[in-house]
Each structure stands twice: as C-alpha cells, then as structure tokens.
Short mmCIF file of C-alpha atoms in Angstrom, two decimals:
data_model
loop_
_atom_site.label_atom_id
_atom_site.label_comp_id
_atom_site.label_asym_id
_atom_site.label_seq_id
_atom_site.Cartn_x
_atom_site.Cartn_y
_atom_site.Cartn_z
CA UNK A 1 79.37 89.03 92.36
CA UNK A 2 79.02 84.93 92.54
CA UNK A 3 77.04 85.13 90.03
CA UNK A 4 79.82 86.38 87.61
CA UNK A 5 82.33 84.41 89.29
CA UNK A 6 80.48 81.08 88.01
CA UNK A 7 79.73 82.51 85.20
CA UNK A 8 83.47 83.80 84.11
CA UNK A 9 84.54 80.13 85.87
CA UNK A 10 81.95 77.46 83.19
CA UNK A 11 82.46 80.19 80.17
CA UNK A 12 86.68 79.06 80.89
CA UNK A 13 85.58 75.70 81.52
CA UNK A 14 83.10 74.70 78.26
CA UNK A 15 85.50 76.87 75.95
CA UNK A 16 88.86 74.52 77.67
CA UNK A 17 88.52 71.60 75.20
CA UNK A 18 88.07 73.31 72.03
CA UNK A 19 91.01 75.53 73.13
CA UNK A 20 93.10 73.19 74.52
CA UNK A 21 94.50 72.07 70.77
CA UNK A 22 95.25 76.17 69.89
CA UNK A 23 96.75 77.82 73.55
CA UNK A 24 99.24 77.74 76.09
CA UNK A 25 98.08 77.04 79.24
CA UNK A 26 100.03 78.43 82.25
CA UNK A 27 99.47 77.28 85.94
CA UNK A 28 101.05 78.92 88.96
CA UNK A 29 100.26 79.81 92.66
CA UNK A 30 101.18 81.65 95.71
CA UNK A 31 101.05 81.76 98.79
CA UNK A 32 101.74 83.56 102.69
CA UNK A 33 100.38 81.87 105.87
CA UNK A 34 101.21 84.37 108.33
CA UNK A 35 100.71 84.81 112.06
CA UNK A 36 100.70 88.62 114.59
CA UNK A 37 100.34 89.33 117.06
CA UNK A 38 99.73 92.59 119.51
CA UNK A 39 100.62 93.69 123.44
CA UNK A 40 97.03 95.00 123.60
CA UNK A 41 93.07 94.26 122.78
CA UNK A 42 92.26 98.31 123.30
CA UNK A 43 93.40 98.60 119.77
CA UNK A 44 93.92 96.85 116.32
CA UNK A 45 96.26 97.10 113.78
CA UNK A 46 94.65 96.79 110.18
CA UNK A 47 93.37 99.05 107.05
CA UNK A 48 90.85 101.81 108.12
CA UNK A 49 86.87 100.23 107.73
CA UNK A 50 87.94 96.73 108.97
CA UNK A 51 85.83 95.04 111.55
CA UNK A 52 88.79 93.57 113.01
CA UNK A 53 92.78 93.06 113.03
CA UNK A 54 95.42 92.16 114.86
CA UNK A 55 95.46 92.46 118.40
CA UNK A 56 96.39 89.87 121.99
CA UNK A 57 94.51 87.22 120.67
CA UNK A 58 96.62 86.72 117.84
CA UNK A 59 95.32 86.19 114.01
CA UNK A 60 96.26 84.49 111.11
CA UNK A 61 93.31 86.41 109.24
CA UNK A 62 94.50 89.32 108.59
CA UNK A 63 98.42 89.06 106.32
CA UNK A 64 97.59 85.00 105.52
CA UNK A 65 97.03 85.00 101.48
CA UNK A 66 96.24 81.81 99.44
CA UNK A 67 96.22 83.44 95.38
CA UNK A 68 95.82 80.07 91.47
CA UNK A 69 97.14 82.06 88.61
CA UNK A 70 95.63 80.40 85.00
CA UNK A 71 96.91 82.21 81.84
CA UNK A 72 95.97 80.88 78.39
CA UNK A 73 97.86 82.80 75.67
CA UNK A 74 96.71 82.61 72.08
CA UNK A 75 98.67 83.75 70.40
CA UNK A 76 102.15 86.36 70.35
CA UNK A 77 99.33 89.22 70.54
CA UNK A 78 96.65 87.93 72.47
CA UNK A 79 95.94 86.25 76.36
CA UNK A 80 93.51 85.61 78.86
CA UNK A 81 94.75 85.77 82.34
CA UNK A 82 92.59 84.72 85.82
CA UNK A 83 93.80 85.14 89.14
CA UNK A 84 91.75 84.34 91.87
CA UNK A 85 92.69 85.02 95.39
CA UNK A 86 91.27 84.10 99.17
CA UNK A 87 92.20 87.13 101.39
CA UNK A 88 90.78 89.11 104.63
CA UNK A 89 89.20 92.17 102.46
CA UNK A 90 87.86 95.01 104.70
CA UNK A 91 85.38 93.04 106.00
CA UNK A 92 87.64 91.21 107.04
CA UNK A 93 86.21 87.68 105.93
CA UNK A 94 89.15 85.85 104.48
CA UNK A 95 87.37 84.60 101.78
CA UNK A 96 87.84 84.16 98.14
CA UNK A 97 87.75 86.58 95.50
CA UNK A 98 88.37 87.17 91.57
CA UNK A 99 91.08 89.32 92.04
CA UNK A 100 92.34 89.41 88.12
CA UNK A 101 90.21 88.87 84.84
CA UNK A 102 91.28 90.13 81.84
CA UNK A 103 92.54 89.90 78.49
CA UNK A 104 96.02 90.73 77.35
CA UNK A 105 96.59 92.26 73.64
CA UNK A 106 100.40 93.04 72.90
CA UNK A 107 100.91 94.68 69.86
CA UNK A 108 104.91 94.91 69.64
CA UNK A 109 107.13 93.66 72.98
CA UNK A 110 107.10 96.64 73.72
CA UNK A 111 103.04 97.80 74.48
CA UNK A 112 100.37 96.22 75.92
CA UNK A 113 97.27 96.90 77.34
CA UNK A 114 94.52 95.04 79.21
CA UNK A 115 90.67 95.01 79.79
CA UNK A 116 89.34 93.30 82.25
CA UNK A 117 89.65 93.15 86.18
CA UNK A 118 93.27 94.37 87.18
CA UNK A 119 95.11 96.18 90.12
CA UNK A 120 96.20 99.86 89.89
CA UNK A 121 99.68 100.81 90.77
CA UNK A 122 98.39 103.08 92.92
CA UNK A 123 102.09 102.76 94.69
CA UNK A 124 105.27 101.65 93.65
CA UNK A 125 104.06 97.33 94.85
CA UNK A 126 100.55 97.74 94.96
CA UNK A 127 100.04 95.24 92.42
CA UNK A 128 102.21 93.06 93.49
CA UNK A 129 100.91 93.35 97.00
CA UNK A 130 99.90 90.28 97.77
CA UNK A 131 103.03 88.73 96.70
CA UNK A 132 104.43 87.94 100.46
CA UNK A 133 107.27 85.90 98.17
CA UNK A 134 108.59 88.32 96.29
CA UNK A 135 108.39 91.26 98.90
CA UNK A 136 110.46 91.93 101.56
CA UNK A 137 108.28 92.41 104.81
CA UNK A 138 105.69 90.90 106.28
CA UNK A 139 102.71 93.45 104.44
CA UNK A 140 103.66 97.19 103.68
CA UNK A 141 104.16 99.70 105.41
CA UNK A 142 100.21 100.42 107.01
CA UNK A 143 101.26 103.99 106.30
CA UNK A 144 101.48 104.16 103.00
CA UNK A 145 99.60 101.25 101.76
CA UNK A 146 96.97 101.88 104.52
CA UNK A 147 96.09 105.38 102.51
CA UNK A 148 94.76 103.81 99.71
CA UNK A 149 92.93 100.06 100.48
CA UNK A 150 91.20 100.25 96.83
CA UNK A 151 92.86 97.35 95.20
CA UNK A 152 90.31 96.53 92.07
CA UNK A 153 89.90 98.05 88.48
CA UNK A 154 87.36 97.08 86.43
CA UNK A 155 88.88 98.93 83.36
CA UNK A 156 91.60 99.46 81.06
CA UNK A 157 95.53 99.69 82.17
CA UNK A 158 98.29 99.92 79.04
CA UNK A 159 101.56 99.79 79.54
CA UNK A 160 104.86 101.52 77.57
CA UNK A 161 108.27 101.01 77.42
CA UNK A 162 110.82 102.43 76.07
CA UNK A 163 114.19 103.31 76.51
CA UNK A 164 115.56 107.02 77.43
CA UNK A 165 119.05 106.39 77.19
CA UNK A 166 119.92 103.96 79.73
CA UNK A 167 116.76 104.81 81.41
CA UNK A 168 114.00 101.58 81.02
CA UNK A 169 110.77 104.17 80.76
CA UNK A 170 108.32 102.48 81.26
CA UNK A 171 104.72 104.40 81.24
CA UNK A 172 101.65 103.01 82.69
CA UNK A 173 98.29 105.36 82.07
CA UNK A 174 94.42 103.59 83.77
CA UNK A 175 91.23 103.90 83.56
CA UNK A 176 88.33 102.22 85.29
CA UNK A 177 86.28 102.29 88.35
CA UNK A 178 85.58 99.86 91.38
CA UNK A 179 83.81 98.69 94.39
CA UNK A 180 84.68 98.37 97.89
CA UNK A 181 83.07 96.15 100.47
CA UNK A 182 83.87 97.91 103.97
CA UNK A 183 83.08 97.05 107.81
CA UNK A 184 80.62 94.05 109.10
CA UNK A 185 77.94 94.45 108.13
CA UNK A 186 79.09 94.83 104.83
CA UNK A 187 78.61 97.73 103.05
CA UNK A 188 79.18 98.27 99.28
CA UNK A 189 81.41 101.82 98.42
CA UNK A 190 81.29 102.29 95.08
CA UNK A 191 84.36 104.29 93.67
CA UNK A 192 82.79 105.57 89.70
CA UNK A 193 85.64 107.14 88.54
CA UNK A 194 89.41 106.14 88.63
CA UNK A 195 91.94 107.51 86.76
CA UNK A 196 95.56 107.55 87.44
CA UNK A 197 99.04 106.37 85.78
CA UNK A 198 102.22 105.25 87.04
CA UNK A 199 105.80 105.80 85.31
CA UNK A 200 108.83 103.93 85.97
CA UNK A 201 112.47 104.09 85.07
CA UNK A 202 115.31 101.39 85.11
CA UNK A 203 118.76 101.94 85.04
CA UNK A 204 121.16 99.51 87.09
CA UNK A 205 120.22 98.72 89.90
CA UNK A 206 118.07 102.12 90.43
CA UNK A 207 114.33 102.21 89.97
CA UNK A 208 112.01 105.68 90.17
CA UNK A 209 108.70 104.99 89.87
CA UNK A 210 105.99 108.32 89.98
CA UNK A 211 101.63 107.47 90.72
CA UNK A 212 99.06 109.27 90.53
CA UNK A 213 95.80 108.53 90.91
CA UNK A 214 92.26 110.36 91.22
CA UNK A 215 89.37 109.08 92.65
CA UNK A 216 85.71 109.33 93.08
CA UNK A 217 83.55 108.00 95.05
CA UNK A 218 79.87 107.55 95.42
CA UNK A 219 78.54 105.51 98.73
CA UNK A 220 77.00 107.80 101.16
CA UNK A 221 78.23 106.04 104.36
CA UNK A 222 74.91 104.74 106.31
CA UNK A 223 75.26 106.13 109.18
CA UNK A 224 75.84 109.06 107.95
CA UNK A 225 72.93 109.57 105.99
CA UNK A 226 70.66 111.23 108.58
CA UNK A 227 73.44 113.82 109.86
CA UNK A 228 74.06 114.94 106.01
CA UNK A 229 70.64 115.20 105.85
CA UNK A 230 70.27 117.50 108.61
CA UNK A 231 72.92 119.86 107.70
CA UNK A 232 71.60 120.05 104.38
CA UNK A 233 68.61 120.98 105.43
CA UNK A 234 69.96 124.15 107.22
CA UNK A 235 72.55 124.66 104.70
CA UNK A 236 68.48 125.62 102.96
CA UNK A 237 68.33 128.08 106.10
CA UNK A 238 71.18 129.94 105.36
CA UNK A 239 74.34 127.39 107.54
CA UNK A 240 76.61 128.35 105.05
CA UNK A 241 79.31 125.80 107.14
CA UNK A 242 77.18 124.07 107.19
CA UNK A 243 76.76 122.54 103.67
CA UNK A 244 81.06 122.81 103.45
CA UNK A 245 80.90 119.97 106.30
CA UNK A 246 77.35 118.33 104.39
CA UNK A 247 79.77 117.23 101.95
CA UNK A 248 82.35 116.83 103.26
CA UNK A 249 81.19 114.05 105.22
CA UNK A 250 79.33 112.74 101.91
CA UNK A 251 81.57 110.08 100.48
CA UNK A 252 79.07 110.35 97.80
CA UNK A 253 81.20 112.63 95.42
CA UNK A 254 84.15 112.25 97.38
CA UNK A 255 87.71 113.04 95.13
CA UNK A 256 90.81 111.86 96.29
CA UNK A 257 94.11 112.66 94.74
CA UNK A 258 97.03 110.37 95.56
CA UNK A 259 100.57 111.57 94.35
CA UNK A 260 103.34 109.29 95.12
CA UNK A 261 107.48 108.97 94.02
CA UNK A 262 109.00 106.01 95.03
CA UNK A 263 113.00 104.96 94.79
CA UNK A 264 114.68 100.84 95.26
CA UNK A 265 117.91 100.58 95.86
CA UNK A 266 118.62 96.50 95.36
CA UNK A 267 122.55 95.57 93.77
CA UNK A 268 121.62 92.00 95.00
CA UNK A 269 123.23 92.44 98.59
CA UNK A 270 121.98 95.86 99.58
CA UNK A 271 118.31 96.76 99.65
CA UNK A 272 117.06 99.93 100.25
CA UNK A 273 113.36 101.38 99.51
CA UNK A 274 112.38 104.25 100.43
CA UNK A 275 108.48 105.73 99.69
CA UNK A 276 106.24 109.05 99.48
CA UNK A 277 102.74 109.11 99.53
CA UNK A 278 100.34 112.64 99.27
CA UNK A 279 96.34 111.49 99.86
CA UNK A 280 94.52 114.73 99.52
CA UNK A 281 91.23 115.53 99.24
CA UNK A 282 88.55 117.82 101.18
CA UNK A 283 87.25 114.61 102.83
CA UNK A 284 86.49 114.42 106.46
CA UNK A 285 85.90 110.44 106.27
CA UNK A 286 88.79 109.93 104.52
CA UNK A 287 91.48 112.18 105.47
CA UNK A 288 93.74 113.98 103.75
CA UNK A 289 97.64 112.41 104.92
CA UNK A 290 101.41 112.80 104.21
CA UNK A 291 102.50 109.52 104.94
CA UNK A 292 106.57 107.91 103.59
CA UNK A 293 108.82 104.99 104.91
CA UNK A 294 111.99 104.04 104.18
CA UNK A 295 113.03 100.24 103.88
CA UNK A 296 116.58 98.62 104.55
CA UNK A 297 117.85 95.03 104.13
CA UNK A 298 121.22 93.80 104.20
CA UNK A 299 121.73 90.01 102.81
CA UNK A 300 123.86 87.39 104.35
CA UNK A 301 123.78 84.05 102.20
CA UNK A 302 120.01 83.35 102.52
CA UNK A 303 119.35 85.69 105.36
CA UNK A 304 118.29 89.13 104.81
CA UNK A 305 117.88 91.54 108.08
CA UNK A 306 115.84 94.54 107.28
CA UNK A 307 114.11 98.00 108.76
CA UNK A 308 111.76 100.42 108.42
CA UNK A 309 110.76 103.49 109.52
CA UNK A 310 107.49 104.52 108.81
CA UNK A 311 105.64 107.85 109.67
CA UNK A 312 101.44 109.83 108.14
CA UNK A 313 101.10 112.47 109.08
CA UNK A 314 97.95 114.25 109.16
CA UNK A 315 96.94 117.41 107.02
CA UNK A 316 94.89 119.61 109.59
CA UNK A 317 94.08 121.77 106.59
CA UNK A 318 91.39 119.79 106.10
CA UNK A 319 89.78 119.91 109.84
CA UNK A 320 86.21 121.40 110.73
CA UNK A 321 86.42 124.72 111.39
CA UNK A 322 83.62 125.46 109.02
CA UNK A 323 80.67 126.51 111.28
CA UNK A 324 81.91 128.63 113.69
CA UNK A 325 82.13 127.92 117.39
CA UNK A 326 79.02 130.40 118.60
CA UNK A 327 76.70 130.15 116.12
CA UNK A 328 73.41 129.29 116.22
CA UNK A 329 74.23 125.96 114.80
CA UNK A 330 77.73 125.00 116.49
CA UNK A 331 75.94 121.90 118.08
CA UNK A 332 75.75 120.10 114.19
CA UNK A 333 79.64 120.57 114.07
CA UNK A 334 79.88 117.99 116.40
CA UNK A 335 79.10 115.10 113.72
CA UNK A 336 81.56 116.60 111.56
CA UNK A 337 84.56 116.65 114.65
CA UNK A 338 83.52 112.85 115.30
CA UNK A 339 84.53 111.43 112.17
CA UNK A 340 87.06 113.54 112.33
CA UNK A 341 88.17 112.43 115.24
CA UNK A 342 87.86 108.66 114.19
CA UNK A 343 90.05 109.17 111.29
CA UNK A 344 93.74 108.28 110.49
CA UNK A 345 96.16 110.26 112.33
CA UNK A 346 99.28 110.37 112.79
CA UNK A 347 101.33 107.38 113.23
CA UNK A 348 105.34 106.68 113.26
CA UNK A 349 106.40 103.00 113.49
CA UNK A 350 109.71 101.41 113.49
CA UNK A 351 110.56 97.64 112.31
CA UNK A 352 112.87 95.57 112.54
CA UNK A 353 112.65 91.45 110.93
CA UNK A 354 114.63 88.78 108.66
CA UNK A 355 113.54 87.09 105.78
CA UNK A 356 115.37 83.88 104.93
CA UNK A 357 115.21 81.65 101.86
CA UNK A 358 114.24 77.94 101.98
CA UNK A 359 116.32 75.87 99.54
CA UNK A 360 113.60 74.70 97.27
CA UNK A 361 111.82 71.78 97.74
CA UNK A 362 109.24 69.53 96.26
CA UNK A 363 106.39 71.08 94.61
CA UNK A 364 107.50 74.60 95.95
CA UNK A 365 109.33 75.92 93.46
CA UNK A 366 110.38 78.87 96.41
CA UNK A 367 109.99 79.88 99.81
CA UNK A 368 110.51 82.56 102.46
CA UNK A 369 110.51 82.25 105.68
CA UNK A 370 110.15 86.12 107.79
CA UNK A 371 109.81 87.41 111.31
CA UNK A 372 108.99 90.34 112.15
CA UNK A 373 109.03 92.77 115.03
CA UNK A 374 107.11 96.44 114.47
CA UNK A 375 106.71 98.74 117.13
CA UNK A 376 103.58 101.17 116.16
CA UNK A 377 102.72 104.56 117.61
CA UNK A 378 99.94 106.91 117.57
CA UNK A 379 100.95 110.41 117.48
CA UNK A 380 97.69 111.75 117.60
CA UNK A 381 94.33 111.02 118.01
CA UNK A 382 94.38 106.55 117.50
CA UNK A 383 96.89 107.38 114.82
CA UNK A 384 96.13 104.29 112.17
CA UNK A 385 94.48 101.99 114.46
CA UNK A 386 91.25 100.68 114.16
CA UNK A 387 88.92 99.49 116.09
CA UNK A 388 90.23 101.80 119.47
CA UNK A 389 88.85 100.90 122.83
CA UNK A 390 88.82 103.54 125.16
CA UNK A 391 92.13 103.29 127.57
CA UNK A 392 95.02 102.71 125.13
CA UNK A 393 97.89 103.91 125.45
CA UNK A 394 98.81 104.63 122.19
CA UNK A 395 100.78 102.22 121.48
CA UNK A 396 101.56 98.56 120.58
CA UNK A 397 104.50 95.65 119.95
CA UNK A 398 104.09 93.53 117.45
CA UNK A 399 105.52 89.95 116.55
CA UNK A 400 104.31 88.96 112.70
CA UNK A 401 106.09 85.39 111.44
CA UNK A 402 105.34 84.14 107.90
CA UNK A 403 105.46 81.27 105.28
CA UNK A 404 105.30 83.06 101.87
CA UNK A 405 106.08 80.17 98.67
CA UNK A 406 104.82 80.78 95.19
CA UNK A 407 103.97 77.08 93.42
CA UNK B 1 150.16 61.59 98.02
CA UNK B 2 150.23 61.65 93.72
CA UNK B 3 146.14 60.52 94.03
CA UNK B 4 145.53 63.65 96.06
CA UNK B 5 147.15 65.75 93.23
CA UNK B 6 145.70 64.04 90.52
CA UNK B 7 142.26 65.18 92.82
CA UNK B 8 142.75 68.48 93.48
CA UNK B 9 143.52 69.03 89.69
CA UNK B 10 140.35 67.22 88.66
CA UNK B 11 138.08 69.48 91.19
CA UNK B 12 140.63 72.45 89.81
CA UNK B 13 139.34 71.28 85.78
CA UNK B 14 135.74 70.86 87.08
CA UNK B 15 135.57 74.48 88.16
CA UNK B 16 137.09 76.18 85.71
CA UNK B 17 134.40 73.61 83.66
CA UNK B 18 132.45 75.52 85.39
CA UNK B 19 133.57 79.12 85.41
CA UNK B 20 132.64 78.81 81.30
CA UNK B 21 129.61 80.09 80.45
CA UNK B 22 128.15 81.72 77.51
CA UNK B 23 124.70 83.02 76.52
CA UNK B 24 124.22 81.98 73.48
CA UNK B 25 121.47 83.53 70.20
CA UNK B 26 119.62 82.09 67.18
CA UNK B 27 122.52 82.80 64.78
CA UNK B 28 119.94 85.37 62.55
CA UNK B 29 119.76 87.23 66.09
CA UNK B 30 121.62 90.41 63.87
CA UNK B 31 122.62 91.40 67.59
CA UNK B 32 126.78 90.65 67.26
CA UNK B 33 127.12 90.52 71.12
CA UNK B 34 125.29 91.65 74.32
CA UNK B 35 127.05 93.39 77.29
CA UNK B 36 126.96 92.13 80.48
CA UNK B 37 124.03 95.08 81.16
CA UNK B 38 121.68 94.31 78.76
CA UNK B 39 121.61 90.25 79.22
CA UNK B 40 121.18 91.42 82.94
CA UNK B 41 118.05 93.23 81.83
CA UNK B 42 116.51 91.03 79.78
CA UNK B 43 116.76 88.44 82.60
CA UNK B 44 115.36 90.84 84.98
CA UNK B 45 112.41 91.00 82.99
CA UNK B 46 113.09 94.68 82.83
CA UNK B 47 113.96 94.67 79.15
CA UNK B 48 111.77 93.10 76.66
CA UNK B 49 113.14 93.14 73.56
CA UNK B 50 117.13 92.58 71.53
CA UNK B 51 118.48 96.08 71.09
CA UNK B 52 117.41 95.95 67.89
CA UNK B 53 113.73 95.96 69.33
CA UNK B 54 112.55 92.63 68.54
CA UNK B 55 111.37 90.73 70.85
CA UNK B 56 113.15 88.03 72.87
CA UNK B 57 112.02 84.38 73.92
CA UNK B 58 114.24 83.50 77.69
CA UNK B 59 114.87 79.91 78.58
CA UNK B 60 116.30 78.90 81.81
CA UNK B 61 118.24 75.19 82.62
CA UNK B 62 116.74 73.20 85.55
CA UNK B 63 116.54 74.42 89.28
CA UNK B 64 119.13 71.52 89.86
CA UNK B 65 122.02 72.93 87.56
CA UNK B 66 125.05 74.26 89.14
CA UNK B 67 125.46 76.49 86.15
CA UNK B 68 121.64 77.77 87.04
CA UNK B 69 123.28 79.76 90.38
CA UNK B 70 126.73 80.41 88.42
CA UNK B 71 124.90 82.61 85.86
CA UNK B 72 122.54 84.88 87.52
CA UNK B 73 125.14 85.40 89.85
CA UNK B 74 127.91 86.49 87.46
CA UNK B 75 124.84 87.90 85.00
CA UNK B 76 123.07 90.31 87.33
CA UNK B 77 125.30 89.90 90.42
CA UNK B 78 122.00 87.92 92.37
CA UNK B 79 121.35 84.65 93.13
CA UNK B 80 118.50 82.20 91.49
CA UNK B 81 116.24 82.85 94.87
CA UNK B 82 116.18 86.45 94.23
CA UNK B 83 115.91 86.39 90.53
CA UNK B 84 112.57 84.01 91.25
CA UNK B 85 110.92 87.01 93.23
CA UNK B 86 111.72 88.84 90.42
CA UNK B 87 110.14 86.45 87.85
CA UNK B 88 107.11 86.06 90.44
CA UNK B 89 106.30 89.91 91.08
CA UNK B 90 106.11 90.28 86.95
CA UNK B 91 104.30 87.01 86.66
CA UNK B 92 101.11 87.61 89.52
CA UNK B 93 100.80 91.57 87.69
CA UNK B 94 100.79 89.65 85.15
CA UNK B 95 103.73 92.10 83.09
CA UNK B 96 105.56 88.92 81.45
CA UNK B 97 106.11 85.12 81.56
CA UNK B 98 109.14 83.80 83.09
CA UNK B 99 112.08 82.01 81.68
CA UNK B 100 110.84 78.81 80.36
CA UNK B 101 112.88 75.58 82.37
CA UNK B 102 114.38 73.58 80.00
CA UNK B 103 116.23 69.93 80.78
CA UNK B 104 119.96 70.44 80.05
CA UNK B 105 122.50 72.20 77.80
CA UNK B 106 121.07 70.53 74.76
CA UNK B 107 117.78 71.45 75.40
CA UNK B 108 118.03 75.02 75.42
CA UNK B 109 120.77 74.51 72.62
CA UNK B 110 117.65 73.51 70.43
CA UNK B 111 115.40 75.12 71.61
CA UNK B 112 117.72 78.62 71.05
CA UNK B 113 118.10 77.23 67.26
CA UNK B 114 115.06 77.23 66.94
CA UNK B 115 113.80 80.38 67.64
CA UNK B 116 115.45 83.29 65.82
CA UNK B 117 114.03 86.11 69.13
CA UNK B 118 115.34 82.87 71.68
CA UNK B 119 118.45 83.54 74.19
CA UNK B 120 119.90 81.33 76.45
CA UNK B 121 122.95 80.26 78.77
CA UNK B 122 124.83 76.98 78.54
CA UNK B 123 128.26 75.90 80.20
CA UNK B 124 130.94 76.72 76.42
CA UNK B 125 131.71 73.05 75.89
CA UNK B 126 128.80 73.29 74.78
CA UNK B 127 128.52 75.31 72.10
CA UNK B 128 128.22 74.27 68.64
CA UNK B 129 127.55 75.99 65.17
CA UNK B 130 123.25 75.88 65.11
CA UNK B 131 124.16 79.08 67.68
CA UNK B 132 125.38 82.17 68.66
CA UNK B 133 127.69 83.44 71.14
CA UNK B 134 126.63 86.52 72.22
CA UNK B 135 128.62 86.94 75.51
CA UNK B 136 131.09 84.85 77.52
CA UNK B 137 130.17 85.43 81.39
#
C-alpha cells in the first residue's frame, strides 16, 4: 500500500510540470479537530472492530480528521482527483489514507463516470461523512453509520441526473471491491465483491434517498479459523447444525445487504433528517440489524441547536439454534454463542448539541464549532459499545467538542 | 438636523441600491428568464444545467462583499456560510466544483460576457449590454 501511494505521488509529481500549462489545478482541504470523553472506562464508543475508542480518558483520535484534495481538470470531460485523509480507521491508528484517487469522465453535464478509489454512498452521508464542516453533528449516528464501516470502494461508479417534473433525480450505481484493516494487531478483511446503487430525488427543500448495497466478504477471522475447522469436521460426521454455525462464523463468503432510505428537509432555517437502515445477513460476526435516527436542528443566526434520537435493534433471526441443546455436539455451540454475544446489539442514544458558524478569517474559508452531549444506552447485551469490560452497567454520558474548517 | 435627514436619506438610498441584485447570463443563452427556484438549484448544486440542458459555469462574488450574503439569502433562503457547507460536501465527494470567486461586479460581468455557459449575479446598476438579465431579486 505504501509502495502504491508513493508510486502514484511520484507519477503525479513527474507529470506536473509537463501538464501545468494545459491543466487547471485546484487545491482544497478540510479538517476536524475533535475531542470526546465519556463517563466510563468499562466500555468504549467506536466502530466495531476498533481496538480503541472513546472512554473516560478522553481522546482526540476517534473523530479528528485532516484531508487535502487536488483536482486536475484536463478539459470539460476529463479530470483527475486525489484526496488524502488522515483519520483513525478500524485499527484505531490515526494515520494518512489515500481515500479518493480517481479519474472522472463527464460526457455531458448530467452524466459522469469515475474509476479508481472512491467512497461508496452506502448511507445518505457516507461519502461526505468526514466533512465535519458540512455535517450537522460531531459524528454521524453510530447506530446507522456503524452498520457498514467499509467506506472505500475500489472500482467504478456512474452518476446520472435527470429531471422528472420538478424532481431532480440522481441515480448512482457502483461496483468494485475493498479491503478493511481492523483490530490490533491489524487484520486485513477482504471485501471481494461490492455492488450497489443510490437513488436521490431533490425537490425544493426536500431530499429523498434510497440506498442498496450487496457486499461479499473474503477473509476468515483469524481467531475463528480453529473453531470453524472443528465445526466443519463435525459436519462431515453428520452434524448439520455444525455446518450452519461454521458458515455463519466464517466471514469468508459472508454476504451482507445494506438497504436504507433517508429524507432530509432543509429550508435554510430548519433542518430535519431521518434515515432507516437495515443490515441483512446470516453472519454471527457482523449480525443482522435494523437501525434508525431522526435529527432536528433550528438555526438562530450563526447558532444551530440540534438533537438526535437513534436506535439500533438486532434482528434475532440469526441467533444460533442450529445445534440442538442435548445433542452430543451441543458443546460446539459455545463458539457461536460467544461470538453472537460479542456482536452488535440493541442500543438507543439521545444527542443534544449546538453548531456555531465562526466568521471566516485569514486562510480559513469557513469554520464551525460544535459542542455535543450524548447519552447512550445498551438495551440488550453490550449494544454497539466496543471493548466492554465486566461490570459495565450499559449506559454512558459523553461530551464532544469539535472545530471543523475548510481551506 | 438637516444633516441627520440627509444622512438618513443617503442610508436609505444605499439600502435600496443594495437590494437590487440581478442574475445575469450570457446574451447567447437561449433562456429568456430563470425562475428563483432554478437559480437556487443551480447555486446549491442541485441543478448542473440550464433548463435547456446545457452546462453551467458559476461565478461568485468575493467573500467580503455584502452582495454575496444578500444574494444567497434572497435566491436560496440560506446564508453564504450554509451554501459554502453545501459546496464543501459537493467538492470533497467529487460531484462538482464550487462557483468561481471573482473580485467585483465588473469581473463577474466580464466572465459572464465571455462564456456562453456562464451565470453570475451583480448589482443592477452595473448591468450593460454585454450580459442578459435572467432574474431580478
């Protein structure tokens, strides 16, 4: 990966002088400096798979970002864009990533195709979730945005706009693969196939959106290789439930469908956002979930107080009952049960915050300060908390402060 | 007293002068006029073309110019800062490029006069035959 980035950088640098006269370059950037602290050290707030998140020690790591983008416009049809962003990925290390690197072809004003490293529009704000300056919250509601931590799509997308009466419709299909580094020590999870589509309709102050994605994973979790092998060997001895559990524990071959709908209303003074999302899968590692949130904010000049209510509910249809209790193989169900117990579960959260637009000054084209309070409650199991220790009572209060700007 | 009245009159005159913003396009643009909704959609990035399907090149006024805030408030119902956030989302997801920021009414007028796809906004007092008024705000 490091080799690839430096190769691209060298190629870009080498071609700069030759192209400079004919090419229109533009540079821009965004940054979020954010601190968050909760009232417990027995559980952390973060994305599942992250070895470190937000707890009572407080951290700048989880939500802070720094992104720089360079676009080279060759003519009205062709452009190339590279965006590097430093942030904490699922390994929880804050480090630079080559997030976007693509060539865009725009044969008409309403049609564009891109190939390269992209960001999949899984949920309504997935592709712009790092642009704190443009978003209402310090971080997106984890109940929904935590359902699919795969952001980078290595592949192609198309964007086609058309007007249906008063509605501006955008259809964005995409296809490719991805990989995720997660955990400590980092394990690489292949996303072997990823296909999806986002359809957006905009009319007046309203935006409606529907998203669909089908993901297939291609890597077995290291700690589960042993148990899966045992279960499969028992399956050969006639334990049909063992085969079911083995497949549900094996991320290699796991299929996940993300289906969601969202609506945003923004008339300039009031903003209301709602998204409902479903993660549909048979996997015991990344379990089936149904989630939703509602955000409302009202602007008073440069200030906007906002509130969010979010909920996630586990779909219990993938609970393990494959190996019947009392069967001679029933001790083997323990791995399935412990894996399920460690997965995402029911959670509610309540958020209140205020967003303040700082008057622009100097090189800062615009800046925002946000203060946010979250109350998060695990309703079943550990909710969506990570790194939970014994004795955690299931709920936490958290405060966050961010300074977002673009340059 | 007289100077106070004169001052007030001047202030009022200044307010009404500021209040007259016009959206201008190139004289070759086939659109006879644009609606406030169409201008809003173009300046919020929702529409990437004129009603006839041809592409748009957007001009903006300087950050410090009072006309910028007035224009966005009247045309889109949003503050200039809110519109900037909208364009930040568009820019960093690679879906478009923000309006080109020019230095003055004269620069915007020259930009629009020189590009058949261009659209801009200026104080109505600066309008001349080189551009076509598509909307009065």
